[in-house]
Coordinates of C-alpha atoms and ligand atoms in Angstrom, one line a residue:
X1 CA 18.4 -25.2 15.4
X2 CA 20.3 -28.3 14.3
X3 CA 22.8 -28.2 17.1
X4 CA 19.9 -28.6 19.8
X5 CA 18.3 -31.2 17.5
X6 CA 21.7 -33.2 17.3
X7 CA 22.1 -32.7 21.2
X8 CA 18.8 -34.5 21.7
X9 CA 19.5 -37.1 19.2
X10 CA 22.8 -37.7 21.5
X11 CA 20.7 -37.5 25.1
X12 CA 17.8 -39.7 23.6
X13 CA 20.2 -42.5 22.2
X14 CA 22.5 -42.5 25.9
X15 CA 18.5 -42.8 27.7
X16 CA 18.0 -45.6 25.6
X17 CA 21.4 -47.5 26.0
X18 CA 20.9 -47.1 29.9
X19 CA 17.1 -48.4 29.7
X20 CA 18.9 -51.3 27.1
X21 CA 21.6 -52.0 29.8
X22 CA 18.9 -51.7 33.0
X23 CA 16.6 -53.7 30.9
X24 CA 19.0 -56.7 30.0
X25 CA 20.4 -56.4 34.2
X26 CA 17.3 -56.7 35.6
X27 CA 16.0 -59.5 33.0
X28 CA 12.8 -57.0 32.2
X29 CA 13.9 -55.6 29.1
X30 CA 10.1 -54.1 27.7
X31 CA 9.1 -53.0 30.9
X32 CA 12.2 -50.7 31.5
X33 CA 11.8 -49.7 27.9
X34 CA 8.2 -48.9 28.7
X35 CA 9.2 -46.7 32.1
X36 CA 11.5 -45.2 29.4
X37 CA 9.4 -43.8 26.9
X38 CA 6.8 -43.0 29.9
X39 CA 9.6 -40.9 31.1
X40 CA 10.3 -39.5 27.8
X41 CA 7.3 -38.3 27.4
X42 CA 6.5 -36.6 30.5
X43 CA 9.7 -34.7 29.8
X44 CA 8.3 -33.5 26.9
X45 CA 5.3 -32.2 28.2
X46 CA 6.8 -30.5 31.2
X47 CA 8.9 -28.8 28.3
X48 CA 5.3 -28.1 26.5
X49 CA 3.6 -26.6 29.5
X50 CA 6.7 -24.2 30.7
X51 CA 6.8 -23.0 26.7
X52 CA 3.3 -22.1 27.1
X53 CA 3.4 -20.8 30.5
X54 CA 6.2 -18.4 29.3
X55 CA 3.8 -17.6 26.3
X56 CA 1.2 -16.6 28.1
X57 CA 3.4 -14.3 30.3
X58 CA 3.2 -12.1 27.2
X59 CA 6.2 -10.1 29.0
X60 CA 9.7 -9.3 27.8
X61 CA 10.9 -12.0 30.1
X62 CA 14.1 -14.0 29.2
X63 CA 12.7 -17.6 28.3
X64 CA 13.0 -20.3 30.6
X65 CA 16.7 -22.1 30.5
X66 CA 16.3 -25.8 28.7
X67 CA 18.6 -28.1 27.4
X68 CA 18.7 -30.1 23.6
X69 CA 15.7 -29.1 21.0
X70 CA 13.6 -27.8 23.7
X71 CA 16.5 -24.7 24.2
X72 CA 16.4 -23.8 20.8
X73 CA 12.4 -23.8 20.6
X74 CA 12.8 -21.5 23.5
X75 CA 15.3 -19.2 21.9
X76 CA 13.9 -19.3 18.1
X77 CA 10.8 -18.1 19.7
X78 CA 12.3 -15.7 21.7
X79 CA 14.2 -13.9 18.8
X80 CA 11.0 -14.0 16.5
X81 CA 9.0 -12.1 19.3
X82 CA 11.6 -9.6 19.9
X83 CA 12.3 -9.0 15.9
X84 CA 8.3 -8.6 15.7
X85 CA 8.6 -6.0 18.4
X86 CA 11.3 -4.1 17.1
X87 CA 9.3 -4.0 13.5
X88 CA 6.0 -3.1 15.1
X89 CA 8.1 -0.1 17.0
X90 CA 9.2 0.9 13.5
X91 CA 6.0 0.9 12.0
X92 CA 4.1 3.1 14.8
X93 CA 7.5 5.3 14.6
X94 CA 6.1 5.5 10.6
X95 CA 2.9 6.0 11.7
X96 CA 3.5 8.7 14.1
X97 CA 5.5 10.4 12.1
X98 CA 2.9 10.7 9.3
X99 CA 0.4 11.9 12.1
X100 CA 2.1 14.8 13.4
X101 CA 3.0 15.6 9.3
X102 CA -0.9 15.5 8.7
X103 CA -1.3 17.3 12.0
X104 CA 1.0 20.1 11.0
X105 CA -0.9 20.5 7.7
X106 CA -2.7 23.1 7.0
X107 CA -4.9 21.5 4.3
X108 CA -7.6 18.9 5.2
X109 CA -6.7 15.1 4.4
X110 CA -9.5 12.5 4.2
X111 CA -9.0 8.8 4.2
X112 CA -12.1 7.1 3.1
X113 CA -12.4 3.1 2.8
X114 CA -13.7 1.2 -0.2
X115 CA -17.4 2.0 0.8
X116 CA -16.6 6.0 0.6
X117 CA -16.9 5.8 4.5
X118 CA -14.7 7.6 7.0
X119 CA -11.3 5.8 8.0
X120 CA -9.0 8.8 8.8
X121 CA -8.8 12.6 8.8
X122 CA -6.2 15.1 10.0
X123 CA -7.1 18.2 12.6
X124 CA -7.9 20.6 9.6
X125 CA -10.4 18.6 8.2
X126 CA -11.7 18.2 11.5
X127 CA -11.9 22.3 11.8
X128 CA -12.6 22.7 7.9
X129 CA -15.6 20.2 7.8
X130 CA -16.7 19.4 11.2
X131 CA -15.9 15.8 12.0
X132 CA -16.2 14.3 15.0
X133 CA -14.4 11.0 17.0
X134 CA -17.8 9.1 16.6
X135 CA -17.9 9.9 13.0
X136 CA -15.7 7.4 12.2
X137 CA -16.9 4.7 9.6
X138 CA -19.9 7.1 8.5
X139 CA -20.3 8.0 4.9
X140 CA -18.5 10.9 3.5
X141 CA -21.4 12.2 2.1
X142 CA -23.4 12.5 5.2
X143 CA -21.3 15.4 5.9
X144 CA -20.5 17.2 2.6
X145 CA -24.2 17.1 1.2
X146 CA -23.8 19.6 -1.5
X147 CA -25.3 18.0 -5.0
X148 CA -22.5 19.2 -6.8
X149 CA -19.8 17.2 -4.4
X150 CA -22.3 14.0 -4.5
X151 CA -22.3 14.1 -8.1
X152 CA -18.1 14.7 -8.0
X153 CA -17.8 12.1 -5.8
X154 CA -20.2 9.2 -7.5
X155 CA -19.1 10.1 -10.9
X156 CA -15.4 9.2 -10.3
X157 CA -13.5 11.6 -12.3
X158 CA -11.6 13.4 -10.6
X159 CA -9.2 14.6 -12.5
X160 CA -10.3 18.2 -11.9
X161 CA -10.2 19.5 -8.4
X162 CA -13.8 21.0 -7.1
X163 CA -14.6 24.0 -5.7
X164 CA -17.8 24.5 -2.9
X165 CA -18.7 26.7 -0.3
X166 CA -18.2 25.1 3.0
X167 CA -20.2 23.1 4.5
X168 CA -19.5 24.5 8.0
X169 CA -18.7 28.0 7.4
X170 CA -21.0 29.8 4.6
X171 CA -18.1 32.6 4.5
X172 CA -15.4 30.0 3.2
X173 CA -15.2 28.7 0.1
X174 CA -12.9 24.9 -0.1
X175 CA -11.2 23.0 -3.2
X176 CA -11.9 19.3 -2.9
X177 CA -9.2 17.2 -5.1
X178 CA -10.1 13.2 -4.5
X179 CA -7.2 10.4 -5.7
X180 CA -7.6 7.3 -5.6
X181 CA -5.4 4.8 -4.1
X182 CA -4.9 0.8 -2.4
X183 CA -8.0 -1.0 -2.7
X184 CA -10.5 1.4 -4.2
X185 CA -9.7 3.7 -1.2
X186 CA -10.2 7.1 -1.7
X187 CA -8.1 10.5 -0.6
X188 CA -9.6 13.6 -0.6
X189 CA -7.4 16.8 0.0
X190 CA -9.3 20.0 1.6
X191 CA -8.0 23.7 1.0
X192 CA -9.2 26.6 1.8
X193 CA -9.3 28.6 -1.1
X194 CA -11.3 31.5 0.4
X195 CA -8.6 34.3 -0.2
X196 CA -8.0 33.1 -3.9
X197 CA -11.5 33.0 -4.4
X198 CA -12.2 36.6 -3.0
X199 CA -9.6 38.0 -5.1
X200 CA -11.0 36.3 -7.9
X201 CA -14.2 37.4 -7.2
X202 CA -12.9 41.2 -6.5
X203 CA -11.2 41.0 -10.4
X204 CA -14.4 40.0 -11.8
X205 CA -16.5 42.6 -10.4
X206 CA -13.6 45.2 -10.8
X207 CA -13.7 44.3 -14.7
X208 CA -17.2 44.4 -15.3
X209 CA -17.6 47.6 -13.1
X210 CA -14.9 49.5 -15.1
X211 CA -16.5 47.7 -18.2
X212 CA -19.6 49.1 -17.6
X213 CA -18.8 52.4 -16.4
X214 CA -16.5 53.2 -19.4
X215 CA -19.5 52.4 -21.7
X216 CA -21.3 56.1 -20.9
X217 CA -18.1 58.3 -22.0
X218 CA -17.4 56.4 -24.8
X219 CA -21.1 56.7 -26.2
X220 CA -20.6 60.3 -25.7
X221 CA -17.5 60.5 -27.6
X222 CA -18.2 58.6 -30.0
X223 CA -21.7 60.5 -30.4
X224 CA -19.7 63.9 -30.6
X225 CA -17.3 62.4 -32.9
X226 CA -20.0 61.5 -35.5
X227 CA -21.5 64.5 -35.4
X228 CA -18.0 66.3 -36.1
X229 CA -17.4 63.9 -39.0
X230 CA -20.5 65.0 -40.6
X231 CA -20.0 68.8 -39.8
X232 CA -19.1 70.0 -43.4
X233 CA -17.0 73.4 -42.3
X234 CA -14.1 71.2 -40.5
X235 CA -11.8 71.4 -44.0
X236 CA -10.0 68.4 -44.9
X237 CA -7.1 68.2 -42.4
X238 CA -9.5 66.9 -39.8
X239 CA -10.9 64.3 -41.8
X240 CA -8.6 61.7 -41.1
X241 CA -8.3 62.4 -37.6
X242 CA -11.6 62.1 -37.1
X243 CA -11.5 59.2 -38.8
X244 CA -9.2 56.9 -36.7
X245 CA -10.6 58.5 -33.9
X246 CA -13.9 57.1 -35.0
X247 CA -12.4 53.9 -35.5
X248 CA -10.5 53.4 -32.2
X249 CA -13.8 54.1 -30.5
X250 CA -15.6 51.7 -32.8
X251 CA -12.6 49.5 -31.2
X252 CA -12.8 50.3 -27.5
X253 CA -16.5 49.7 -27.9
X254 CA -16.1 46.0 -29.3
X255 CA -13.5 45.6 -26.4
X256 CA -16.0 46.6 -23.7
X257 CA -18.2 44.6 -25.0
X258 CA -16.5 41.5 -25.0
X259 CA -15.0 41.9 -21.8
X260 CA -18.5 42.8 -20.6
X261 CA -19.7 39.1 -22.4
X262 CA -16.5 37.4 -20.4
X263 CA -17.7 39.1 -17.2
X264 CA -21.4 38.0 -17.3
X265 CA -20.4 34.3 -18.3
X266 CA -18.2 34.3 -15.0
X267 CA -20.6 35.8 -12.9
X268 CA -23.8 34.0 -14.1
X269 CA -24.2 29.9 -12.8
X270 CA -24.0 27.6 -15.0
X271 CA -27.0 26.5 -16.8
X272 CA -28.7 29.8 -16.7
X273 CA -31.6 30.2 -19.1
X274 CA -31.3 26.4 -20.5
X275 CA -33.4 25.0 -22.6
X276 CA -33.5 22.8 -26.0
X277 CA -31.9 25.0 -29.3
X278 CA -32.9 24.1 -32.5
X279 CA -29.3 24.5 -34.0
X280 CA -30.4 24.6 -37.8
X281 CA -32.0 28.1 -37.5
X282 CA -29.4 29.8 -35.0
X283 CA -26.7 28.7 -37.5
X284 CA -28.9 30.2 -40.2
X285 CA -28.7 33.4 -38.8
X286 CA -25.2 33.4 -38.1
X287 CA -24.7 32.7 -41.9
X288 CA -26.3 35.8 -42.7
X289 CA -24.6 37.6 -40.1
X290 CA -21.5 36.4 -41.6
X291 CA -22.2 37.3 -45.4
X292 CA -23.5 41.0 -44.4
X293 CA -19.7 40.9 -42.9
X294 CA -17.8 39.6 -45.5
X295 CA -19.2 42.2 -47.6
X296 CA -17.0 43.4 -50.6
X297 CA -15.1 40.1 -49.7
X298 CA -16.9 38.1 -51.5
X299 CA -16.3 34.8 -49.8
X300 CA -18.1 31.3 -50.1
X301 CA -19.7 31.0 -47.0
X302 CA -21.8 27.4 -46.7
X303 CA -23.6 25.7 -44.1
X304 CA -24.5 22.4 -44.1
X305 CA -26.5 20.9 -41.2
X306 CA -27.4 17.2 -40.6
X307 CA -31.3 16.9 -39.6
X308 CA -32.8 18.6 -36.9
X309 CA -30.1 18.7 -34.3
X310 CA -30.9 20.4 -30.8
X311 CA -29.0 21.0 -27.6
X312 CA -29.3 21.8 -24.3
X313 CA -27.9 25.2 -23.6
X314 CA -28.1 28.6 -23.3
X315 CA -29.5 30.1 -26.6
X316 CA -27.4 33.7 -26.6
X317 CA -24.2 31.8 -25.3
X318 CA -24.1 29.4 -28.2
X319 CA -25.1 31.9 -30.6
X320 CA -22.1 34.2 -29.2
X321 CA -19.8 31.1 -29.3
X322 CA -20.3 30.1 -32.6
X323 CA -20.7 33.5 -34.3
X324 CA -16.9 34.5 -32.9
X325 CA -15.7 31.5 -34.9
X326 CA -17.5 32.3 -37.7
X327 CA -16.6 36.0 -37.8
X328 CA -12.7 35.2 -37.0
X329 CA -12.5 33.0 -40.2
X330 CA -14.6 36.1 -42.5
X331 CA -11.9 38.3 -40.5
X332 CA -8.9 36.3 -41.3
X333 CA -9.8 34.6 -45.0
X334 CA -8.8 36.8 -47.6
X335 CA -11.2 37.8 -50.4
X336 CA -13.0 34.8 -52.1
X337 CA -12.1 32.4 -49.8
X338 CA -13.8 29.4 -48.7
X339 CA -15.6 29.1 -45.6
X340 CA -17.4 26.1 -44.4
X341 CA -20.1 25.8 -41.5
X342 CA -21.1 22.1 -40.5
X343 CA -23.0 20.7 -38.2
X344 CA -23.6 16.7 -37.3
X345 CA -23.5 14.0 -35.0
X346 CA -22.8 10.6 -34.0
X347 CA -23.8 8.3 -31.2
X348 CA -21.3 10.6 -28.5
X349 CA -21.0 13.5 -29.2
X350 CA -22.4 16.8 -31.1
X351 CA -20.1 18.8 -33.5
X352 CA -20.4 22.2 -34.5
X353 CA -16.9 23.2 -37.2
X354 CA -15.8 26.3 -38.8
X355 CA -13.2 25.7 -41.5
X356 CA -11.8 28.0 -43.8
X357 CA -9.0 28.0 -46.3
X358 CA -7.3 31.2 -44.7
X359 CA -3.8 31.9 -43.4
X360 CA -3.4 29.0 -41.1
X361 CA -1.8 29.4 -37.7
X362 CA 1.3 28.0 -36.9
X363 CA 1.0 24.7 -34.2
X364 CA 3.0 26.5 -31.8
X365 CA 0.5 29.3 -31.0
X366 CA -2.7 26.3 -30.8
X367 CA -2.3 26.0 -27.5
X368 CA -2.6 29.5 -26.6
X369 CA -5.3 30.8 -28.9
X370 CA -7.9 30.9 -26.4
X371 CA -6.2 32.9 -23.3
X372 CA -7.3 36.1 -23.2
X373 CA -5.6 39.0 -25.1
X374 CA -3.5 36.3 -27.2
X375 CA -2.8 37.0 -30.7
X376 CA -1.1 35.2 -33.4
X377 CA 0.2 38.9 -35.0
X378 CA -0.8 42.1 -33.3
X379 CA -0.1 44.1 -36.2
X380 CA -2.8 42.2 -38.5
X381 CA -5.1 41.5 -35.5
X382 CA -5.3 45.5 -35.0
X383 CA -6.3 45.9 -38.6
X384 CA -8.8 43.3 -38.6
X385 CA -9.8 45.2 -35.4
X386 CA -10.2 42.6 -33.3
X387 CA -10.2 42.5 -29.3
X388 CA -8.3 39.5 -28.6
X389 CA -11.0 38.2 -26.3
X390 CA -13.3 36.3 -29.3
X391 CA -11.8 32.6 -28.5
X392 CA -11.5 33.2 -24.8
X393 CA -15.4 33.9 -24.9
X394 CA -16.2 30.5 -26.8
X395 CA -13.7 28.5 -24.5
X396 CA -15.8 29.7 -21.8
X397 CA -19.2 28.8 -23.4
X398 CA -18.2 25.7 -24.3
X399 CA -16.7 24.7 -20.6
X400 CA -20.5 26.0 -19.5
X401 CA -21.9 23.2 -22.0
X402 CA -19.7 20.6 -20.5
X403 CA -17.8 20.7 -24.6
X404 CA -14.6 21.5 -25.9
X405 CA -12.6 23.3 -28.7
X406 CA -10.5 21.3 -31.0
X407 CA -8.0 23.6 -33.3
X408 CA -6.6 21.7 -36.4
X409 CA -4.8 24.4 -38.4
X410 CA -2.0 24.1 -41.4
X411 CA 0.1 27.4 -42.3
X412 CA -1.1 28.7 -46.3
X413 CA -4.1 25.9 -45.9
X414 CA -6.2 27.2 -43.3
X415 CA -8.1 26.0 -40.1
X416 CA -10.4 24.0 -38.3
X417 CA -12.2 25.4 -35.6
X418 CA -14.6 22.1 -34.1
X419 CA -16.9 22.5 -30.8
X420 CA -17.6 19.2 -29.6
X421 CA -20.7 18.7 -27.4
X422 CA -21.3 15.2 -25.9
X423 CA -24.5 14.0 -26.5
X424 CA -24.8 12.9 -22.4
Ligands
ADP501 P1 -9.5 38.3 -32.3 O1 -10.5 39.0 -31.5 O2 -7.9 38.9 -32.2 O3 -9.7 37.8 -33.2 P2 -10.1 35.5 -31.2 O4 -9.7 35.3 -29.8 O5 -11.2 35.5 -31.7 O6 -9.1 37.6 -31.0 O7 -8.6 35.1 -32.2 C1 -7.1 35.1 -31.4 C2 -6.2 34.9 -32.4 O8 -6.5 33.7 -33.2 C3 -6.6 35.8 -33.5 O9 -5.5 37.0 -33.0 C4 -5.9 35.2 -34.8 O10 -4.6 35.2 -34.8 C5 -5.8 33.9 -34.6 N1 -7.0 33.2 -35.2 C6 -8.8 33.3 -34.8 N2 -9.4 32.2 -35.8 C7 -8.7 32.5 -37.0 C8 -8.9 32.1 -37.9 N3 -9.9 31.8 -38.6 N4 -7.7 31.8 -39.4 C9 -6.5 32.3 -38.5 N5 -6.1 32.7 -37.5 C10 -7.4 33.0 -36.6

């Protein structure tokens, strides 16, 4: 650039010197200088028009030859153009590669702009949801109208994926996971989970059927066992085995009952039989049941309720969840121990807590307590007659009520199980 500029300066100085010499020789210095300036201006205009014509040609043609500063201008613009073209090609290659990858994906990928309108989608999304090229720019809610998708999309809490039947093929089950990126744009990943869903359905049906089918033979067995136990002719050698058989059939009945409760929770729609439930009478009846269960253990079971708190929910399910927590406290707290049931609320939530001064639970077990059949101590568990399903039932019921279970415990001091129901 500087080279061209100094060459131009040199050329201009020589030109001015020639003009001055001619002006001096002819005695018309001003006139010759005017003609010189005009000639230089015409030269500049000519170069500018060459530049303009070259730029307008828009092809990869080499720039016109020029000397001085114009040579530099032509060369620099040419290099800039080539650099930009190269950058554009690189970017296009990246875009093509990303498009190739998303086209090869089995999962649907949808990009939405800040308004939630369709911007880009891959062939899998097209196949699963039936988009067409003309749909670009339309709101995604026009295509996935399911009320659960609409509220999931609008609420904006995308921490968990959403599972729904496909809007295009009712036999397919899809999973939607939304992620925010850029300037409030959204990326939706759509997975076909029909197979997993069917397997899960089979598992649920299998457990429900097996539990149901086991009920009748078990009732027959326990009926005969009772008759045998009442039979005085059997002699003392049979007493212990019969007692154990009765205990085990009772355990099996409890287990089957809990399995049926769980499978019912899994198979019935959330919101089934929901109404406003006054919690005070419900908790009083649970306390009475707990006192009956506590029996000889003479535990102190207290209940405190703040005002007349009501919850929108399924009464049977809530009874089952609260009762499981209280029954656990009775089971695991030693004789003469203290159990407190408390109900209160603040601006955001309603709380129901069961605390006891029982053996407590080591911290490492707490995150796993709500897993099915998870037991802190299997031997203690069988002596207390637990099924290992109680807290799994509690967790399921709470999930169905948008609530969560919080557990705090200290070994040797006791445990607190708190159900937190958001008031919205
Ligand atoms: P279970 O039928 O064995 O009681 P749960 O799912 O109700 O099954 O409980 C899981 C485990 O959590 C129990 O086996 C027990 O070890 C522990 N647990 C539950 N409640 C209490 C409690 N109040 N105090 C101490 N341990 C408890």
